Short mmCIF file of C-alpha atoms in Angstrom, two decimals:
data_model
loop_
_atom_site.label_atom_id
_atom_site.label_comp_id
_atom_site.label_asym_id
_atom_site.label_seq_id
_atom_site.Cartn_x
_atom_site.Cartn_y
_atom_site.Cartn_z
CA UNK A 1 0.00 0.00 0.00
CA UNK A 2 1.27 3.57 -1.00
CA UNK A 3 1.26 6.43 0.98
CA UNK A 4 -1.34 8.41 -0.98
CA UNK A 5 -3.57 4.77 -0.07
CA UNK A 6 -3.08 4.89 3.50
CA UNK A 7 -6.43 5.10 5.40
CA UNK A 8 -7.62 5.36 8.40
CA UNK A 9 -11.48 5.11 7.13
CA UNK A 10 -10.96 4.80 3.45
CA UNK A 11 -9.63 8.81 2.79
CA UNK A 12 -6.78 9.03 0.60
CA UNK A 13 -3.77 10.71 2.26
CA UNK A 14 -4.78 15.04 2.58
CA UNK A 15 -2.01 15.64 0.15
CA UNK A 16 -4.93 17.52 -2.33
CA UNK A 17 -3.86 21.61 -1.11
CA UNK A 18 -0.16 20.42 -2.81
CA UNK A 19 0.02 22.20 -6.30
CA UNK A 20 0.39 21.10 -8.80
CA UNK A 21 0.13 17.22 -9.67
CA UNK A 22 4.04 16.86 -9.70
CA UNK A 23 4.37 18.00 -6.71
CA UNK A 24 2.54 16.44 -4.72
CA UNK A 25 3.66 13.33 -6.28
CA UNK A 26 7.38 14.12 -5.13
CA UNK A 27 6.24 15.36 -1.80
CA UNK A 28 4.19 11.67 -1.39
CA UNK A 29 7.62 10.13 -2.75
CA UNK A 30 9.78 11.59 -0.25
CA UNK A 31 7.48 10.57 2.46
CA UNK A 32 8.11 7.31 1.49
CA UNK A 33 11.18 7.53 1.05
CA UNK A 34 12.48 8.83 4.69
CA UNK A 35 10.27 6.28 6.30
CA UNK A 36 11.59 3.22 4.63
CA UNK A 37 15.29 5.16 4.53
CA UNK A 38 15.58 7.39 7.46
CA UNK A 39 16.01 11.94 6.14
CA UNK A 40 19.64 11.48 6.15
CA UNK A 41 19.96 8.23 3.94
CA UNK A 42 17.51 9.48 1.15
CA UNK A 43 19.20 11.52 -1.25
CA UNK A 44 16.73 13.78 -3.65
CA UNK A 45 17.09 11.11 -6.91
CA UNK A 46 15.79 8.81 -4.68
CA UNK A 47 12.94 11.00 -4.28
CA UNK A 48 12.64 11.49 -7.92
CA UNK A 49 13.08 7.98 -8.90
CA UNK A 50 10.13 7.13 -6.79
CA UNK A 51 7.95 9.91 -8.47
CA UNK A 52 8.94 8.66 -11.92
CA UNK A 53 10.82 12.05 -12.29
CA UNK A 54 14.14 13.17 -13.31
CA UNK A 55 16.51 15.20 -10.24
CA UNK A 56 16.51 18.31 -12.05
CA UNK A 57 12.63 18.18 -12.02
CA UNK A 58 12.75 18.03 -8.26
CA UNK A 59 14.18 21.38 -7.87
CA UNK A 60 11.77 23.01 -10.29
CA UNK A 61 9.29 22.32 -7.18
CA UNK A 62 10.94 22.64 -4.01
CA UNK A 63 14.38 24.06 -3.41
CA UNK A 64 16.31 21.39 -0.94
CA UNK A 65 15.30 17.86 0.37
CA UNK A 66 14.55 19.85 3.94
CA UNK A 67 11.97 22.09 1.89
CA UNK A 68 10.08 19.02 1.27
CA UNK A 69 10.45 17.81 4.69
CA UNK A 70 9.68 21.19 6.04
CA UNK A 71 6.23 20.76 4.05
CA UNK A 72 5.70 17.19 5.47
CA UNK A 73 6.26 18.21 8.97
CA UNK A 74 3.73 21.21 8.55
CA UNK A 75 0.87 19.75 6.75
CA UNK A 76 0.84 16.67 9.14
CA UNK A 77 1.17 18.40 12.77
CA UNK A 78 -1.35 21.46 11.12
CA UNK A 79 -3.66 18.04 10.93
CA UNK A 80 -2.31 16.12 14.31
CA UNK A 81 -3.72 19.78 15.91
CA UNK A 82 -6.88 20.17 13.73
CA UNK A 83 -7.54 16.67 15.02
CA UNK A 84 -6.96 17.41 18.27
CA UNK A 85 -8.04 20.91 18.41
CA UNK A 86 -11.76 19.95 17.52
CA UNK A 87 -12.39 17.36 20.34
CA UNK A 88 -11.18 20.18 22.88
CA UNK A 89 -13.61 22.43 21.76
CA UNK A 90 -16.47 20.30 21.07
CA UNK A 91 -19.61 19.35 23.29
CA UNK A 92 -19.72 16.97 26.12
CA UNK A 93 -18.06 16.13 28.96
CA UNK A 94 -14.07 16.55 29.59
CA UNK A 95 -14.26 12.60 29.69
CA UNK A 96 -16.28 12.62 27.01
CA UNK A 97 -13.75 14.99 24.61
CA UNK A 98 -10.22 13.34 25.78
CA UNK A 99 -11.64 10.07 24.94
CA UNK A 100 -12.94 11.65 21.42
CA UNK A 101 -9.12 13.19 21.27
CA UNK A 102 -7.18 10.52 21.72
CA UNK A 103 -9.30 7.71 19.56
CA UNK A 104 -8.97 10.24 16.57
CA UNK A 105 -5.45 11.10 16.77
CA UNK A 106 -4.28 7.52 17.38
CA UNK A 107 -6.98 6.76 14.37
CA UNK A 108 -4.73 9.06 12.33
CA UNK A 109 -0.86 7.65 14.02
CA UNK A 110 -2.09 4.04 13.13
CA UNK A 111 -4.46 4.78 9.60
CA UNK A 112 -1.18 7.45 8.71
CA UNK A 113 1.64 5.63 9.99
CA UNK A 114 4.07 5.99 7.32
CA UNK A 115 3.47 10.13 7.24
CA UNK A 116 2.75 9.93 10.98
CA UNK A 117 6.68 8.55 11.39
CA UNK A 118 8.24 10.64 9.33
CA UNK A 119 5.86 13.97 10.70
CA UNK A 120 7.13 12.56 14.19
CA UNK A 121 10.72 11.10 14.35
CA UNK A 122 12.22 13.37 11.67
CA UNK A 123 11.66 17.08 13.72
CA UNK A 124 15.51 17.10 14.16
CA UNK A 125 16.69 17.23 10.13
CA UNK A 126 15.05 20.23 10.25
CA UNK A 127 17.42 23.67 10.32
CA UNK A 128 16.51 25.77 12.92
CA UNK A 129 14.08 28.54 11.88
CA UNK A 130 11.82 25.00 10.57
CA UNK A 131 12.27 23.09 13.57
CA UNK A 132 11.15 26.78 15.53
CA UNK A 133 8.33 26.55 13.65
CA UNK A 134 7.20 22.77 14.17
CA UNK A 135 7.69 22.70 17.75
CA UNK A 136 5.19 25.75 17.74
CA UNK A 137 2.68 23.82 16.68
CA UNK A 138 3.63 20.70 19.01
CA UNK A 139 3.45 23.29 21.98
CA UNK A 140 -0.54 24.07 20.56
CA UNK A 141 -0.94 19.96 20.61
CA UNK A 142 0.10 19.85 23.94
CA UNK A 143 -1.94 22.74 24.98
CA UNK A 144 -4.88 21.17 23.84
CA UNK A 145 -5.00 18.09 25.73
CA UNK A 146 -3.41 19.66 28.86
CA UNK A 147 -6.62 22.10 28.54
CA UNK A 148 -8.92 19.01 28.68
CA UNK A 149 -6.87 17.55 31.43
CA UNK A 150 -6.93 20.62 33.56
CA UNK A 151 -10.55 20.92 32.94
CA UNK A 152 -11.46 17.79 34.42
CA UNK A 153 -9.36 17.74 37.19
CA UNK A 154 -10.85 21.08 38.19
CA UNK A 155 -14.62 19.61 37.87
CA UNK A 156 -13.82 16.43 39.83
CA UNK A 157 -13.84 14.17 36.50
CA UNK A 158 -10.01 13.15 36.35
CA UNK A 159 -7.62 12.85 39.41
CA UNK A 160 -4.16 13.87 38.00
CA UNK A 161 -1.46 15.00 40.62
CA UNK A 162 0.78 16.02 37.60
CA UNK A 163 -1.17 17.56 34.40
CA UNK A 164 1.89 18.36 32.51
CA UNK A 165 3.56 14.93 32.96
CA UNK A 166 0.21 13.06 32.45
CA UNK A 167 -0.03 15.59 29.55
CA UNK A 168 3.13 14.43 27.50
CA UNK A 169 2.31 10.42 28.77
CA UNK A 170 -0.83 10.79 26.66
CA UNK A 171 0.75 12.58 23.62
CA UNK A 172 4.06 9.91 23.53
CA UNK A 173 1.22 6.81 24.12
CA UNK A 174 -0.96 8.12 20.90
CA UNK A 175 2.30 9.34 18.90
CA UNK A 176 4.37 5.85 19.29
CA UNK A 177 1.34 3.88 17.29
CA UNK A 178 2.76 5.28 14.25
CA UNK A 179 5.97 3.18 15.06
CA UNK A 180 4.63 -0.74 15.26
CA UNK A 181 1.06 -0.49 14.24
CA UNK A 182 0.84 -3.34 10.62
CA UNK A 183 -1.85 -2.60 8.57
CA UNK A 184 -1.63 -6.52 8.49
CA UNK A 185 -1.59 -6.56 12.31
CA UNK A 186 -5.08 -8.24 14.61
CA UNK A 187 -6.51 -4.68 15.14
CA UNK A 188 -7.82 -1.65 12.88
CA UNK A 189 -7.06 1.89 13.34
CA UNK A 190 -10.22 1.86 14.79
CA UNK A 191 -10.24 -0.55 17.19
CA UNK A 192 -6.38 0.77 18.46
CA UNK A 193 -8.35 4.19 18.48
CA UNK A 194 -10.89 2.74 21.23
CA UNK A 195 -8.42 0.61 23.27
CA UNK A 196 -5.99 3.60 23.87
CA UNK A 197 -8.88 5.99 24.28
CA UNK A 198 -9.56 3.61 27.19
CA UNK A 199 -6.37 3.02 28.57
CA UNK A 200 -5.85 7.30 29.15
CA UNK A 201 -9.02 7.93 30.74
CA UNK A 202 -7.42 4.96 33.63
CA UNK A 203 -4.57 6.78 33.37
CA UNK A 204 -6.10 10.17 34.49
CA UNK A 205 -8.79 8.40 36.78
CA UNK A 206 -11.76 9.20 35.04
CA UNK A 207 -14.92 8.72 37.30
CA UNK A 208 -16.61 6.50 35.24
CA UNK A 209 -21.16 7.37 34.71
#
C-alpha cells in the first residue's frame, strides 16, 4: 500500500492543497522515502526515482530535500492539531472529549503511519528557523490536551497530581502507534483508536457514569 492509499477510514492521504500534480507526487515520494530510509539516507534522486521524475525536475518544485520535509512536517502536525483541536472544543463532557481526542489522533498515528513517522521522528533534520516553527505547533498539541486535562481535574472528573507529565504520557502513548502499528496486524485503526482511548481515561482516573 502507497502512501497516498493509506487510510484510516478509506480517505486518501490530505495531500490535495499540494500544487500542482508533480508536486505532490514528489512530496508523497519523499514521504516514502524517509520512512523506509531514514532523512539522512535518502538523497533527492531517490525521491525522484520514486515519483517517476528526473533530479533536475525536483528542484523546479521545491528548493532542498529539507523544503520538502519542512512541508511534510507542517501539513501533518497542522492536521495532528486540527484533530486534536476539535475534540477540545467540542460538546460533552471533559471525559467525554479526551476520549474523542485521543481515539482520533491515534486513528490518524495508526491509519497514517508511514506520514505519521516521518511527521514525528524526523523534527531534528530540520534547520533551525523550521524546527522553531514545528515545535510551535507541538506546543498548541500539547496545549490542547493539557486544557482538557486541567478541565477535568478542576470539575472532579479526572484525578491527575501532575497535568503536565500526564499531559506528554498521553501525547508519547498516541504518537508511538505510528511506530509498530501493521496494517496486516489483529486490530484496525479503529479498534487501536478505542483501546488507547480507554487506557488514558485509567490513566487520568476518570470517574466513570
Amino acid at each position: 500500500m502507497s502512501t497516498a492509499e493509506e487510510t484510516a477510514g478509506g480517505e486518501i492521504e490530505p495531500w490535495d492543497e499540494v500544487t500542482p500534480e508533480a508536486a505532490r507526487r514528489l512530496l508523497v515520494a519523499a514521504v516514502e522515502a524517509f520512512a523506509e530510509r531514514g532523512y539522512h539516507a535518502t538523497t533527492t534522486r531517490d525521491i525522484a526515482g520514486r515519483a517517476g521524475m528526473s533530479p533536475a525536475a525536483l528542484y523546479i518544485h521545491y528548493k532542498t530535500k529539507e523544503e520538502l520535509l519542512h512541508r511534510i512536517s507542517r501539513i501533518g502536525h497542522d492536521r495532528a492539531l486540527s484533530i486534536l483541536r476539535t475534540a477540545a472544543r467540542g460538546e460533552g463532557t471533559a471525559t467525554e472529549r479526551l476520549a474523542e481526542g485521543v481515539s482520533s489522533f491515534v486513528r490518524w498515528h495508526a491509519g497514517r503511519r508511514t506520514t505519521a513517522r516521518v511527521v514525528q521522528y524526523e523534527l531534528d533534520a530540520l534547520g533551525p528557523e523550521a524546527r522553531a516553527e514545528i515545535l510551535a505547533l507541538r506546543r498548541q498539541v500539547d496545549a490542547e490536551v493539557r486544557g482538557i486535562i486541567e478541565e477535568g481535574v478542576a470539575n472532579g472528573e479526572f484525578d491527575v497530581i501532575d497535568v503536565h507529565g500526564t499531559t506528554l504520557a498521553v501525547l508519547s502513548l498516541c504518537i508511538d502507534v505510528a511506530r509498530w502499528f501493521n496494517v496486516d496486524g489483529p486490530r484496525t485503526p479503529e479498534e487501536v483508536g478505542a483501546l488507547y482511548a480507554d487506557l488514558v481515561l485509567r490513566m487520568v482516573g476518570a470517574v466513570k457514569p
